[in-house]
Short mmCIF file of C-alpha atoms in Angstrom, two decimals:
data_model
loop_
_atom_site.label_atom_id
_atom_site.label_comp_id
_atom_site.label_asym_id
_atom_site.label_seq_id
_atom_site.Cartn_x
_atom_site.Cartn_y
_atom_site.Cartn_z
CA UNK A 1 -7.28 -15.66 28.35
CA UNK A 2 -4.87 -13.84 26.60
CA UNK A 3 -4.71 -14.69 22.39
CA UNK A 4 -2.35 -14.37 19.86
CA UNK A 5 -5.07 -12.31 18.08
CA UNK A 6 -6.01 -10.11 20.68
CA UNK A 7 -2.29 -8.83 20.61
CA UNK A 8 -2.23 -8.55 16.90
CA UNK A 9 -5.24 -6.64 16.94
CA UNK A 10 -4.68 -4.22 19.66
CA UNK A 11 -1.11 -3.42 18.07
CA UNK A 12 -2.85 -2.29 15.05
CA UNK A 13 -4.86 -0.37 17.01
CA UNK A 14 -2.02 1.69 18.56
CA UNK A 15 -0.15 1.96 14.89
CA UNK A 16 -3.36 3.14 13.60
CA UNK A 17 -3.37 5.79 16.05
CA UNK A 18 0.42 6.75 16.89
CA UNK A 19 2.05 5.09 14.13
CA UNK A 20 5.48 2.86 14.97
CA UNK A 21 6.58 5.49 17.58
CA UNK A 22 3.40 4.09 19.38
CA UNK A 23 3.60 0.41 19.38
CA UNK A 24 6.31 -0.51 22.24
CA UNK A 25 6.17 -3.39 24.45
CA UNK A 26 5.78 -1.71 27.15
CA UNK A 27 2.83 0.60 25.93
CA UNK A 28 1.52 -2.91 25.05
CA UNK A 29 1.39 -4.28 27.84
CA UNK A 30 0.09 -1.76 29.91
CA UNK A 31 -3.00 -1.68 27.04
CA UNK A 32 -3.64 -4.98 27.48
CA UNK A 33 -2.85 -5.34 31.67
CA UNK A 34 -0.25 -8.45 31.06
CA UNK A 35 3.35 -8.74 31.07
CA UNK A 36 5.66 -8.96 28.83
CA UNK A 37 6.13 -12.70 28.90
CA UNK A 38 2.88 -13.04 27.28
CA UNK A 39 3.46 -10.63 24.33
CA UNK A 40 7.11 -12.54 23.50
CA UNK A 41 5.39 -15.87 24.37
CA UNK A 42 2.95 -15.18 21.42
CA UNK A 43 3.91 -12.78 18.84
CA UNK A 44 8.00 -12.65 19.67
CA UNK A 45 9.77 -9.23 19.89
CA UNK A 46 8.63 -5.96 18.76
CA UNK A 47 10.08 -6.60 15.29
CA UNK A 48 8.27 -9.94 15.10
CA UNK A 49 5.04 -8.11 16.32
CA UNK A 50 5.48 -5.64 13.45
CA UNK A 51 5.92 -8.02 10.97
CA UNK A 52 2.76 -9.98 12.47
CA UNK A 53 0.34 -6.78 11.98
CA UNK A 54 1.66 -6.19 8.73
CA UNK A 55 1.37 -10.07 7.70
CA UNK A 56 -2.68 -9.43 9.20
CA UNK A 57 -3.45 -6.52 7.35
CA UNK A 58 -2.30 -7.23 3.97
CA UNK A 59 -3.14 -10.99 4.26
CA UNK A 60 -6.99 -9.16 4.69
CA UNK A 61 -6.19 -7.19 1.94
CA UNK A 62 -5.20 -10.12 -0.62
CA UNK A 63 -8.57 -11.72 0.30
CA UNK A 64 -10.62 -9.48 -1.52
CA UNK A 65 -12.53 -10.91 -4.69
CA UNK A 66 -14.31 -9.63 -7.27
CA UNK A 67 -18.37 -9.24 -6.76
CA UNK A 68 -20.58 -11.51 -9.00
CA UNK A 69 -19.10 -15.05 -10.85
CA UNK A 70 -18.19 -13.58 -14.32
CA UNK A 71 -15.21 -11.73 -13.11
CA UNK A 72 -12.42 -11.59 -15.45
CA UNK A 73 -8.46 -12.36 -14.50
CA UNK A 74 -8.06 -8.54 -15.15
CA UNK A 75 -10.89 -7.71 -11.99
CA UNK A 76 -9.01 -10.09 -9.87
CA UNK A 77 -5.85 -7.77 -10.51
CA UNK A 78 -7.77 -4.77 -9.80
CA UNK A 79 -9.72 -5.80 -6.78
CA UNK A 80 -6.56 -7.10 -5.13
CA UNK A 81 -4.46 -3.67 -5.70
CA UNK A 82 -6.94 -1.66 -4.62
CA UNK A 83 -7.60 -3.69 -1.61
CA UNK A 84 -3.95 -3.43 -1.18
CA UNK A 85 -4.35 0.67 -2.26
CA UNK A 86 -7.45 0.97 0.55
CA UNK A 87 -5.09 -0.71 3.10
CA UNK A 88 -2.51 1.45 3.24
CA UNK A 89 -5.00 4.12 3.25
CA UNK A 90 -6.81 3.16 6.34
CA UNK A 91 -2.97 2.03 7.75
CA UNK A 92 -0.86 4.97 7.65
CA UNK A 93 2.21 2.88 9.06
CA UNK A 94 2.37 0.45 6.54
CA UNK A 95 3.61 1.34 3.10
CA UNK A 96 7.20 1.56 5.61
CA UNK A 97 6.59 -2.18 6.84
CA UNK A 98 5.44 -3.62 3.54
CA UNK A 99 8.34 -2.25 1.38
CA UNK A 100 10.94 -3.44 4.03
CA UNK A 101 8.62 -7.22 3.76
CA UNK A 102 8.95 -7.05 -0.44
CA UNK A 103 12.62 -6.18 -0.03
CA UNK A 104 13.99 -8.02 3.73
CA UNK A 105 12.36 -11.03 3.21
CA UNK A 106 11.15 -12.48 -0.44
CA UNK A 107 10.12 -15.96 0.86
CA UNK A 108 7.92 -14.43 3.62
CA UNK A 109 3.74 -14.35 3.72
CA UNK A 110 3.99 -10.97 2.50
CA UNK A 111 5.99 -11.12 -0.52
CA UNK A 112 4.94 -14.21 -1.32
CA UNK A 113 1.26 -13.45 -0.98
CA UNK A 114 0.98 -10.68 -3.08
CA UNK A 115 3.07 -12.26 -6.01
CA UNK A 116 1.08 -15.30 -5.62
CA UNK A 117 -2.59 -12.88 -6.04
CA UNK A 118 -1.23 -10.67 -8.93
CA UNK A 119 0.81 -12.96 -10.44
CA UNK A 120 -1.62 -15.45 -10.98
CA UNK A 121 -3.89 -14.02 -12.95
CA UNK A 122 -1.19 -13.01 -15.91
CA UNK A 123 -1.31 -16.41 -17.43
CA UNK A 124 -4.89 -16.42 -17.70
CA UNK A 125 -4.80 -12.95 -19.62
CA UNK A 126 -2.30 -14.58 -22.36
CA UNK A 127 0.78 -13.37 -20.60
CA UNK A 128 3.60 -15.41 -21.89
CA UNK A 129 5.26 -17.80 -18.88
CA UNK A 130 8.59 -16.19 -20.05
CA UNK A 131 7.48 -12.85 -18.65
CA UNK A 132 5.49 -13.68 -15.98
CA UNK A 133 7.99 -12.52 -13.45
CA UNK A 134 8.67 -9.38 -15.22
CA UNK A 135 5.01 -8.58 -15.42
CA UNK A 136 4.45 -9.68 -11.88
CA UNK A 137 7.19 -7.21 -10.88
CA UNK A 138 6.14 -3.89 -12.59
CA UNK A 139 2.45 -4.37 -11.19
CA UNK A 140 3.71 -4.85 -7.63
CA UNK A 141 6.34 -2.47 -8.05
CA UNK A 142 3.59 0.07 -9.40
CA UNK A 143 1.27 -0.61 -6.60
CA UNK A 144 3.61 -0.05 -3.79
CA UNK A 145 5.12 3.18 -5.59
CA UNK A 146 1.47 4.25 -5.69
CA UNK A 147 -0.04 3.48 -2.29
CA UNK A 148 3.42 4.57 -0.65
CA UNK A 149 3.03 7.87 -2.01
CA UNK A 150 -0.15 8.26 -0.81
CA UNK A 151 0.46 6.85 2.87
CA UNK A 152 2.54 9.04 5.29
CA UNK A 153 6.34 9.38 4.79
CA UNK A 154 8.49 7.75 7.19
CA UNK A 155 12.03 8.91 8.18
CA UNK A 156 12.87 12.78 7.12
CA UNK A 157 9.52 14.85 7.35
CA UNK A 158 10.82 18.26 7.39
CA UNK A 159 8.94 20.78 5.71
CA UNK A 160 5.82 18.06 5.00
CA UNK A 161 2.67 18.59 7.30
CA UNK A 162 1.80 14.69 7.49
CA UNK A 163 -1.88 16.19 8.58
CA UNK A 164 -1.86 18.71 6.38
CA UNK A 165 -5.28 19.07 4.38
CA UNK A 166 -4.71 17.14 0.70
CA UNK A 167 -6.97 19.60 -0.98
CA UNK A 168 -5.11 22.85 0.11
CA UNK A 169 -1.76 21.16 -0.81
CA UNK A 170 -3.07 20.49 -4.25
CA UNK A 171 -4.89 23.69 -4.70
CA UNK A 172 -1.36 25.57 -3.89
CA UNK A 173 0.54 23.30 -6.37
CA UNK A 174 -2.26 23.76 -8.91
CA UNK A 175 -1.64 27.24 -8.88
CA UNK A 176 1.84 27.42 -8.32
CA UNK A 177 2.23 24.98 -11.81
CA UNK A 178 -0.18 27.27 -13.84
CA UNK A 179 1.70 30.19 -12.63
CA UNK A 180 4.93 28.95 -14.34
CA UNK A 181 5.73 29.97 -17.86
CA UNK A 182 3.90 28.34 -20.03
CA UNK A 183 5.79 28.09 -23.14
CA UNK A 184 8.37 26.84 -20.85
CA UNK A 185 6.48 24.00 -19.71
CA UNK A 186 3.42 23.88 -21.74
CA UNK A 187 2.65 20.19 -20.46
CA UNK A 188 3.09 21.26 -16.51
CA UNK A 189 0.83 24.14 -17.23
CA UNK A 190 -1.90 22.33 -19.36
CA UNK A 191 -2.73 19.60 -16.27
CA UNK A 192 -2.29 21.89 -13.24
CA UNK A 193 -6.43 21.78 -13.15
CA UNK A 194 -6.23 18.08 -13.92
CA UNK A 195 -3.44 17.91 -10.50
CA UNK A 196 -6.42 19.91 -8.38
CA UNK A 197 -9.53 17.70 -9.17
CA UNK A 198 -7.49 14.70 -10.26
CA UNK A 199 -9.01 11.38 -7.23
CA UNK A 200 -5.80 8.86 -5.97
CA UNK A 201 -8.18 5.88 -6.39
CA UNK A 202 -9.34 6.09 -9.60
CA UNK A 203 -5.92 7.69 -11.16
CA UNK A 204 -4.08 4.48 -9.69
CA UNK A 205 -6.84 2.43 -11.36
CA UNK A 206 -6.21 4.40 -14.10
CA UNK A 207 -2.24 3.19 -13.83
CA UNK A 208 -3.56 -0.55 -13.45
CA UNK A 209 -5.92 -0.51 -16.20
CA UNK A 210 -2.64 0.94 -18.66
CA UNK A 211 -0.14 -1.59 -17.41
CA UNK A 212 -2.63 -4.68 -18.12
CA UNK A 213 -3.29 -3.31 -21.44
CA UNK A 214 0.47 -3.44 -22.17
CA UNK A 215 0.60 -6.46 -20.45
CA UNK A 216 -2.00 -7.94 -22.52
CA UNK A 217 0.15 -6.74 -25.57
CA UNK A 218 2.73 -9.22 -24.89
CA UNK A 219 1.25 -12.12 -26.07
#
């Protein structure tokens, strides 16, 4: 018999692979050899369905926990926004659907979910209550600038190869950057070999680990 879960899961599938272009009811049902009744009976419309995979994967994400007993409210913050980092990596389609969650709907799952896993950890590291919500905001708001900027852009594409090969890109921008004038723009010029080598992961840990030490200044 037909599940709830089984549609979920199969619609990620077909993001995964063709991105939102792909996921149509029709292309749905055919995939899974039912009718439409069955996909509306479950999930809803195609909206509802795309707010259901995206509810699914980040819900996944916000699971993760720090290895070991001794971890610290600071690990707890970093294993759930990479989590949330790896996600979007492995789900092209989503950075779209999770900004228009955080911004469409701020008592959903979503929105909710992730304040509820960053957020509370900040009293724990001496935040004041006063500024929770501000330092709740500028972590989430850093994480999905990051990860969207890594995932693939939605909308207007023209003149970006969405398949295009990261370290070429970044080779041709390295050397573009150190070809500019240096005196110019002596800071451009002194990381363009940083830009080339530089990993996403560990320079958007590198953003987390900087925010919770301000963070941890506000005390």
């Amino acid at each position: 018999m037909l599940s709830r879960e089984q549609i979920v899961d199969t619609a990620v599938e077909m993001l995964d692979a063709g991105g939102e272009g792909a996921l149509t009811v029709r292309a749905l049902t055919e995939r899974l050899s039912t009718g439409s009744g069955a996909i509306y009976y479950h999930v809803g419309t195609r909206d509802d369905l795309l707010d259901t995979a995206t509810e699914t994967v980040i819900g996944a994400a916000l699971a993760a926990r720090p290895a070991g007993e001794a971890a610290t409210p600071g690990d707890e913050i970093r294993v759930a926004a990479l989590a949330l980092f790896d996600a979007i990596a492995a789900h092209r389609w989503l950075a779209t659907r999770l900004t228009l969650q955080i911004v469409r709907n701020p008592v959903g799952p979503v929105t909710v979910g992730i304040f509820e896993r960053i957020g509370g950890q900040l009293g724990a590291l001496g935040v004041p209550r006063a500024s929770w919500f501000d330092a709740a905001s500028t972590l989430v708001h850093y994480i999905l600038g990051a990860v969207s900027q890594n995932a693939r852009i939605e909308g207007d594409t023209s003149g970006i190869d969405p398949e295009g090969d990261r370290e070429e890109l970044f080779d041709a921008a390295s050397a573009a950057w150190r070809g500019l004038d240096p005196e110019a723009y002596p800071f451009v010029h002194a990381v363009a070999g940083q830009m080339r080598e530089h990993d996403d992961r560990e320079q958007f840990l590198t953003g987390i680990a900087v925010i919770l030490e301000g963070l941890t200044r506000l005390r």
